Coordinates of C-alpha atoms and ligand atoms in Angstrom, one line a residue:
M1 CA 62.2 93.3 89.6
N2 CA 65.4 94.7 91.3
L3 CA 66.5 93.8 94.8
G4 CA 65.5 97.3 96.2
R5 CA 62.0 97.0 95.0
K6 CA 61.7 93.4 96.2
L7 CA 62.8 94.5 99.7
F8 CA 60.5 97.5 99.7
L9 CA 57.6 95.4 98.6
S10 CA 58.3 92.8 101.3
Y11 CA 58.3 95.5 103.9
L12 CA 55.0 96.8 102.6
I13 CA 53.4 93.4 102.7
V14 CA 54.5 92.9 106.3
I15 CA 53.0 96.4 107.2
A16 CA 49.7 95.7 105.3
V17 CA 49.3 92.3 107.1
S18 CA 50.0 93.9 110.5
L19 CA 47.4 96.7 109.8
V20 CA 44.7 94.2 108.7
V21 CA 45.3 92.0 111.8
L22 CA 45.3 95.1 114.0
A23 CA 42.0 96.5 112.5
I24 CA 40.2 93.1 112.6
S25 CA 41.2 92.3 116.2
T26 CA 40.4 95.9 117.3
A27 CA 37.0 95.8 115.6
F28 CA 36.1 92.5 117.4
V29 CA 37.8 93.0 120.8
A30 CA 37.3 96.7 121.5
P31 CA 33.4 96.8 121.5
V32 CA 33.0 93.6 123.5
S33 CA 35.5 94.9 126.1
F34 CA 33.9 98.3 126.1
S35 CA 30.3 96.8 126.8
H36 CA 31.8 94.6 129.5
H37 CA 33.2 97.7 131.3
I38 CA 30.0 99.6 131.0
E39 CA 28.0 96.7 132.4
M40 CA 30.4 96.5 135.3
M41 CA 29.9 100.2 136.0
M42 CA 26.1 99.9 135.9
G43 CA 26.1 96.8 138.1
R44 CA 23.4 98.3 140.5
P45 CA 19.6 97.1 140.5
M46 CA 17.2 99.4 138.4
S47 CA 13.4 99.8 137.7
G48 CA 11.9 98.5 134.4
R49 CA 11.5 102.1 132.9
M50 CA 15.0 103.0 134.0
M51 CA 16.2 99.8 132.4
G52 CA 14.6 100.5 129.0
G53 CA 16.1 104.0 128.9
M54 CA 19.5 102.7 129.9
V55 CA 19.5 100.1 127.1
S56 CA 18.9 102.6 124.3
L57 CA 21.5 104.9 125.8
L58 CA 24.0 102.1 125.9
D59 CA 23.3 101.3 122.3
D60 CA 24.0 104.9 121.4
I61 CA 27.2 105.0 123.4
Q62 CA 28.4 101.8 121.8
E63 CA 27.6 103.1 118.3
S64 CA 29.5 106.3 119.0
F65 CA 32.4 104.3 120.4
R66 CA 32.6 102.1 117.2
Q67 CA 32.5 105.3 115.0
A68 CA 35.3 107.0 117.0
L69 CA 37.3 103.8 116.9
T70 CA 36.9 103.4 113.2
N71 CA 37.9 107.1 112.6
A72 CA 40.9 106.7 114.9
L73 CA 42.0 103.5 113.1
I74 CA 41.7 105.1 109.7
L75 CA 43.7 108.1 110.8
A76 CA 46.3 106.2 112.7
G77 CA 46.6 103.5 110.0
G78 CA 47.1 106.2 107.3
A79 CA 49.8 107.9 109.3
A80 CA 51.4 104.6 110.1
I81 CA 51.4 103.6 106.4
I82 CA 53.1 106.9 105.4
A83 CA 55.7 106.6 108.1
A84 CA 56.3 102.9 107.2
I85 CA 56.6 103.6 103.5
L86 CA 59.3 106.3 104.1
T87 CA 61.2 104.1 106.6
S88 CA 61.0 101.0 104.3
W89 CA 62.3 103.1 101.3
F90 CA 65.2 104.5 103.4
I91 CA 66.2 101.0 104.8
S92 CA 65.9 99.3 101.3
R93 CA 68.1 102.0 99.8
R94 CA 70.7 101.6 102.6
I95 CA 70.8 97.8 102.1
T96 CA 70.9 97.8 98.4
R97 CA 73.3 100.7 97.8
P98 CA 76.5 98.6 98.4
V99 CA 75.0 95.9 96.2
H100 CA 74.4 98.3 93.4
E101 CA 77.9 99.7 93.7
M102 CA 79.3 96.1 93.6
V103 CA 77.4 95.5 90.4
K104 CA 78.8 98.6 88.8
A105 CA 82.3 98.0 90.1
S106 CA 82.3 94.4 88.8
Q107 CA 81.1 95.7 85.4
R108 CA 84.0 98.1 85.4
I109 CA 86.5 95.3 86.4
A110 CA 85.1 93.1 83.6
S111 CA 85.8 95.9 81.1
G112 CA 89.5 95.9 82.2
R113 CA 89.6 98.5 85.0
Y114 CA 91.4 96.4 87.6
D115 CA 92.1 99.3 89.9
E116 CA 88.4 99.5 90.8
R117 CA 87.7 99.2 94.6
L118 CA 84.6 99.5 96.7
I119 CA 84.2 102.0 99.5
F120 CA 84.2 99.9 102.7
Y121 CA 81.0 100.6 104.8
G122 CA 82.7 99.3 107.9
G123 CA 79.8 96.9 108.7
K124 CA 80.6 93.7 110.5
D125 CA 77.7 91.9 108.7
E126 CA 77.6 89.9 105.5
L127 CA 77.6 93.0 103.3
G128 CA 80.8 94.1 105.1
D129 CA 82.4 90.7 104.4
L130 CA 81.2 90.8 100.8
T131 CA 82.8 94.3 100.3
R132 CA 86.1 93.1 101.8
H133 CA 86.2 89.9 99.7
F134 CA 85.2 91.8 96.6
N135 CA 88.1 94.2 97.1
Q136 CA 90.5 91.3 97.8
M137 CA 89.3 89.6 94.5
A138 CA 89.9 92.9 92.6
A139 CA 93.4 93.2 94.1
S140 CA 94.4 89.7 93.1
L141 CA 92.9 90.2 89.6
A142 CA 95.0 93.4 89.3
E143 CA 98.1 91.5 90.5
S144 CA 97.7 88.7 88.0
E145 CA 97.1 91.2 85.2
K146 CA 100.3 93.0 86.2
M147 CA 102.2 89.7 86.2
R148 CA 100.7 88.8 82.8
Q149 CA 101.9 92.0 81.3
Q150 CA 105.3 91.7 82.9
L151 CA 105.6 88.2 81.5
I152 CA 104.8 89.3 78.0
A153 CA 107.4 92.1 78.4
D154 CA 110.0 89.8 79.8
V155 CA 109.5 87.1 77.2
S156 CA 109.7 89.5 74.3
H157 CA 112.8 91.0 75.8
E158 CA 114.4 87.6 76.1
L159 CA 113.5 86.7 72.5
K160 CA 114.9 89.9 71.1
T161 CA 118.6 89.4 72.0
P162 CA 119.2 86.0 70.4
L163 CA 117.0 86.8 67.5
A164 CA 118.9 90.1 66.9
S165 CA 122.2 88.2 67.0
I166 CA 121.0 85.5 64.5
K167 CA 119.6 88.2 62.2
G168 CA 122.9 90.2 62.4
Y169 CA 125.0 87.1 61.6
M170 CA 122.7 86.2 58.7
E171 CA 122.8 89.7 57.2
G172 CA 126.6 89.7 57.6
L173 CA 126.8 86.4 55.8
Q174 CA 124.5 87.6 53.0
D175 CA 126.4 90.8 52.5
G176 CA 129.8 89.0 52.6
V177 CA 130.9 91.1 55.6
I178 CA 131.2 87.9 57.8
E179 CA 133.1 84.9 56.7
P180 CA 131.0 81.7 56.5
S181 CA 133.4 80.0 58.9
F182 CA 132.9 77.2 61.4
E183 CA 133.0 79.8 64.3
T184 CA 130.2 81.9 62.7
F185 CA 128.0 78.8 62.4
E186 CA 128.8 77.9 65.9
L187 CA 127.7 81.3 67.2
V188 CA 124.4 81.1 65.3
H189 CA 124.0 77.6 66.6
H190 CA 124.7 78.8 70.2
E191 CA 122.0 81.5 69.8
A192 CA 119.5 79.0 68.4
N193 CA 120.2 76.7 71.4
R194 CA 119.6 79.6 73.8
L195 CA 116.2 80.2 72.1
Q196 CA 115.4 76.5 72.4
R197 CA 116.3 76.5 76.1
L198 CA 114.2 79.6 76.7
A199 CA 111.2 78.0 75.0
H200 CA 111.6 74.8 77.1
D201 CA 112.0 76.8 80.3
L202 CA 109.0 79.0 79.5
Q203 CA 106.9 75.9 78.9
E204 CA 108.0 74.4 82.3
L205 CA 107.3 77.8 84.0
S206 CA 103.8 78.1 82.5
Q207 CA 103.1 74.5 83.6
A208 CA 104.4 75.2 87.1
E209 CA 102.5 78.4 87.5
A210 CA 99.3 76.8 86.2
S211 CA 99.9 74.0 88.8
Q212 CA 100.2 71.5 85.9
L213 CA 103.7 70.3 86.7
Q214 CA 103.5 66.5 87.3
I215 CA 105.3 65.4 90.4
D216 CA 105.4 61.6 91.0
A217 CA 106.8 61.5 94.5
V218 CA 107.9 57.9 95.6
P219 CA 110.4 56.7 98.2
C220 CA 113.9 57.5 96.8
D221 CA 117.5 57.4 98.1
A222 CA 118.3 61.1 98.3
G223 CA 122.0 60.4 98.1
S224 CA 121.5 58.7 94.7
I225 CA 119.8 61.9 93.3
V226 CA 122.7 64.0 94.5
K227 CA 125.3 61.6 93.1
S228 CA 123.6 61.5 89.8
A229 CA 123.6 65.3 89.4
V230 CA 127.2 65.6 90.7
D231 CA 128.4 62.9 88.3
W232 CA 126.7 64.7 85.4
L233 CA 128.4 68.0 86.0
R234 CA 131.8 66.8 87.3
P235 CA 133.5 67.1 83.9
Q236 CA 132.4 70.8 83.6
F237 CA 133.8 71.5 87.1
A238 CA 137.1 69.9 86.1
T239 CA 137.2 72.0 82.9
K240 CA 136.6 75.2 84.8
E241 CA 138.9 74.2 87.6
V242 CA 136.4 74.6 90.3
R243 CA 136.8 72.0 93.1
L244 CA 133.7 69.9 93.7
T245 CA 133.4 68.2 97.2
L246 CA 130.6 65.8 98.0
N247 CA 129.6 65.1 101.6
L248 CA 127.2 62.3 101.8
P249 CA 126.2 60.5 105.1
D250 CA 127.1 56.8 105.4
H251 CA 123.5 55.8 105.9
P252 CA 120.8 56.0 103.1
I253 CA 118.3 58.8 103.5
Q254 CA 114.9 57.8 102.1
A255 CA 113.0 60.9 100.8
L256 CA 109.6 61.1 99.1
A257 CA 110.7 62.5 95.7
D258 CA 110.3 62.5 92.0
F259 CA 113.8 61.5 91.1
D260 CA 114.1 63.3 87.7
R261 CA 112.5 66.5 89.1
V262 CA 114.7 66.7 92.2
R263 CA 117.7 65.9 90.0
Q264 CA 116.6 68.9 87.8
V265 CA 116.7 71.1 90.9
M266 CA 120.1 69.8 91.9
L267 CA 121.4 70.4 88.4
N268 CA 120.1 74.0 88.4
I269 CA 121.6 74.9 91.8
L270 CA 124.9 73.1 91.1
G271 CA 125.0 74.6 87.5
N272 CA 124.6 78.0 89.0
A273 CA 127.3 77.4 91.6
L274 CA 129.6 76.4 88.9
Q275 CA 128.7 79.4 86.7
Y276 CA 129.1 82.0 89.5
T277 CA 132.3 80.6 91.0
P278 CA 135.5 81.6 89.4
P279 CA 138.3 79.1 88.6
G280 CA 140.2 78.0 91.7
G281 CA 137.0 78.2 93.8
E282 CA 135.2 75.4 95.6
V283 CA 131.6 74.0 95.6
T284 CA 130.6 71.7 98.4
V285 CA 127.5 69.5 98.2
G286 CA 126.0 68.1 101.4
L287 CA 123.0 66.0 102.4
S288 CA 121.6 65.3 105.9
N289 CA 118.4 64.4 107.6
Q290 CA 116.9 66.8 110.2
D291 CA 113.5 66.9 111.8
R292 CA 111.8 64.5 109.5
V293 CA 113.2 66.2 106.3
A294 CA 116.1 65.5 104.0
Q295 CA 118.2 68.6 103.6
F296 CA 120.2 69.2 100.4
I297 CA 122.9 72.0 100.6
V298 CA 125.1 73.5 97.9
R299 CA 127.7 75.9 99.2
D300 CA 130.1 77.8 96.9
T301 CA 132.9 80.3 97.3
G302 CA 131.8 82.3 94.3
I303 CA 130.6 85.9 93.6
G304 CA 128.0 85.8 96.4
L305 CA 124.7 87.7 96.6
A306 CA 123.8 91.1 98.0
P307 CA 120.8 91.2 100.5
D308 CA 118.6 93.0 98.0
D309 CA 119.2 90.3 95.3
L310 CA 118.6 87.5 97.8
A311 CA 115.1 88.7 98.3
H312 CA 114.3 88.3 94.6
I313 CA 116.5 85.4 93.6
F314 CA 113.5 83.0 93.2
D315 CA 111.4 85.6 91.2
R316 CA 111.0 84.7 87.5
F317 CA 113.4 86.3 85.1
Y318 CA 115.4 87.8 88.0
R319 CA 119.1 87.9 87.2
V320 CA 121.6 89.9 89.2
D321 CA 123.9 90.5 86.3
K322 CA 121.9 90.2 83.2
S323 CA 124.8 90.2 80.7
R324 CA 126.8 87.7 82.7
S325 CA 123.9 85.4 83.2
R326 CA 122.7 85.6 79.6
A327 CA 126.2 84.8 78.3
G328 CA 125.9 81.6 80.2
G329 CA 122.6 80.9 78.6
G330 CA 120.7 81.9 81.8
S331 CA 117.2 83.4 81.6
G332 CA 116.4 83.8 85.3
I333 CA 113.8 81.1 85.2
G334 CA 115.7 78.1 86.6
L335 CA 115.4 79.0 90.3
T336 CA 111.7 79.8 89.9
I337 CA 111.0 76.4 88.4
S338 CA 113.1 74.8 91.2
R339 CA 111.1 76.5 93.9
H340 CA 107.9 75.3 92.3
I341 CA 109.2 71.7 92.2
V342 CA 110.4 71.8 95.8
V343 CA 107.1 73.3 97.0
L344 CA 105.1 70.7 95.1
H345 CA 107.0 68.0 97.0
G346 CA 106.0 69.7 100.3
G347 CA 109.5 71.0 100.9
T348 CA 111.2 74.5 101.2
I349 CA 114.0 76.2 99.4
A350 CA 116.2 79.0 100.5
A351 CA 119.3 81.0 99.5
A352 CA 121.8 82.7 101.8
S353 CA 125.0 84.7 101.4
D354 CA 127.2 86.9 103.5
G355 CA 127.4 89.4 100.7
L356 CA 129.1 90.1 97.4
G357 CA 132.3 88.1 97.0
Q358 CA 131.4 85.9 100.1
G359 CA 130.0 82.9 98.2
S360 CA 126.4 81.6 98.5
T361 CA 124.6 78.7 100.0
F362 CA 121.5 77.2 98.4
S363 CA 119.5 74.6 100.4
F364 CA 116.2 72.8 100.0
T365 CA 114.3 70.2 102.0
L366 CA 112.1 67.2 101.0
P367 CA 109.9 65.2 103.3
L368 CA 111.3 61.9 104.5
V369 CA 109.4 58.7 103.8
Ligands
ADP1 P1 119.8 81.7 85.4 O1 119.3 80.8 84.4 O2 119.9 83.1 84.9 O3 121.0 81.3 86.2 P2 118.4 81.2 87.9 O4 116.9 81.4 88.2 O5 118.9 79.8 88.0 O6 118.5 81.8 86.4 O7 119.2 82.2 88.8 C1 118.7 83.5 88.9 C2 119.9 84.5 89.2 O8 120.4 84.2 90.5 C3 121.1 84.3 88.3 O9 121.0 85.0 87.2 C4 122.2 84.8 89.2 O10 122.3 86.2 89.1 C5 121.7 84.5 90.6 N1 122.4 83.3 91.2 C6 121.9 82.0 91.2 N2 122.8 81.2 91.8 C7 123.8 81.9 92.2 C8 125.0 81.6 92.9 N3 125.4 80.4 93.3 N4 125.9 82.7 93.2 C9 125.6 83.9 92.8 N5 124.4 84.3 92.1 C10 123.6 83.3 91.8

């Protein structure tokens, strides 16, 4: 039985019980009370003959009263039942209508129509809350579906370029148009490397977005993490002739961190600083402790970022200059993964720049021990 019928039936049961109680109590109480009133009215002394006549008259009056009462109860009860049925039907419909609409809307959502929304009835009751939450759920389903489609589009786009290059080289080699030289094999190798890096980044991204990225935060010396990343990239800075300055405090800063993961964040930010700073520029790495957090800062004198780009810099696959970033092997996923890692540590990450050509500053915080 559906909810509307159940509600309607429950109203009818309540009405029927009330009517039965009303009829029984009236049938018992009204005649007794009526006789009592009559006796009060006739409270004066009478002769024996008068008394006999009065008794039979009283019986007649009582019988007529009972009859009139029964008729009135039947008529009033019938009218009350009709009015109650109509009111119950109306109220049941009003209550169950939003529920029916919710059922229909959820069926439409289940069949893939994520733009489905319920009309808000404006009630401040549980049904109003349910409608609001239902619409919120539909909106977040629509958002994740959009992200899923965007992800598929982005991934296929990312795969297309290196695959097209490898295919082009291979066809050139087969047709004899391209010489099978060391440089050619290097180029093919470079494209294959890029595909491998993309596959690895995508795996990390999917783990991060599914909250499956393992973070094993233990007390660590934040300075050692910075030093480890800086030492790793120092030769590349030297090759590109970008000056690398390290400003570490003289005292150790103990942060709660997963050494390898935070080093990965530092390598990403430092690698970007190197990539987007032309030769002759400078990158400064700093570390300090402020308000119970360790703050890591990487400042560069590179190409800088426009305000519009700053707002999207941590979005996945976002690259300001696609060809320049891609040439350096970038897929626009690095900063997204870095943000996930920092947030999983309970820290924050931010980017700032005074504009194009003004350099950029990337900073993130980690909780102190
Ligand atoms: P990618 O692998 O493409 O570098 P990231 O997520 O690490 O991906 O960075 C996203 C984009 O942010 C880059 O493509 C680049 O356009 C921009 N970016 C990152 N760091 C800097 C920086 N230091 N200076 C200027 N632009 C930067």
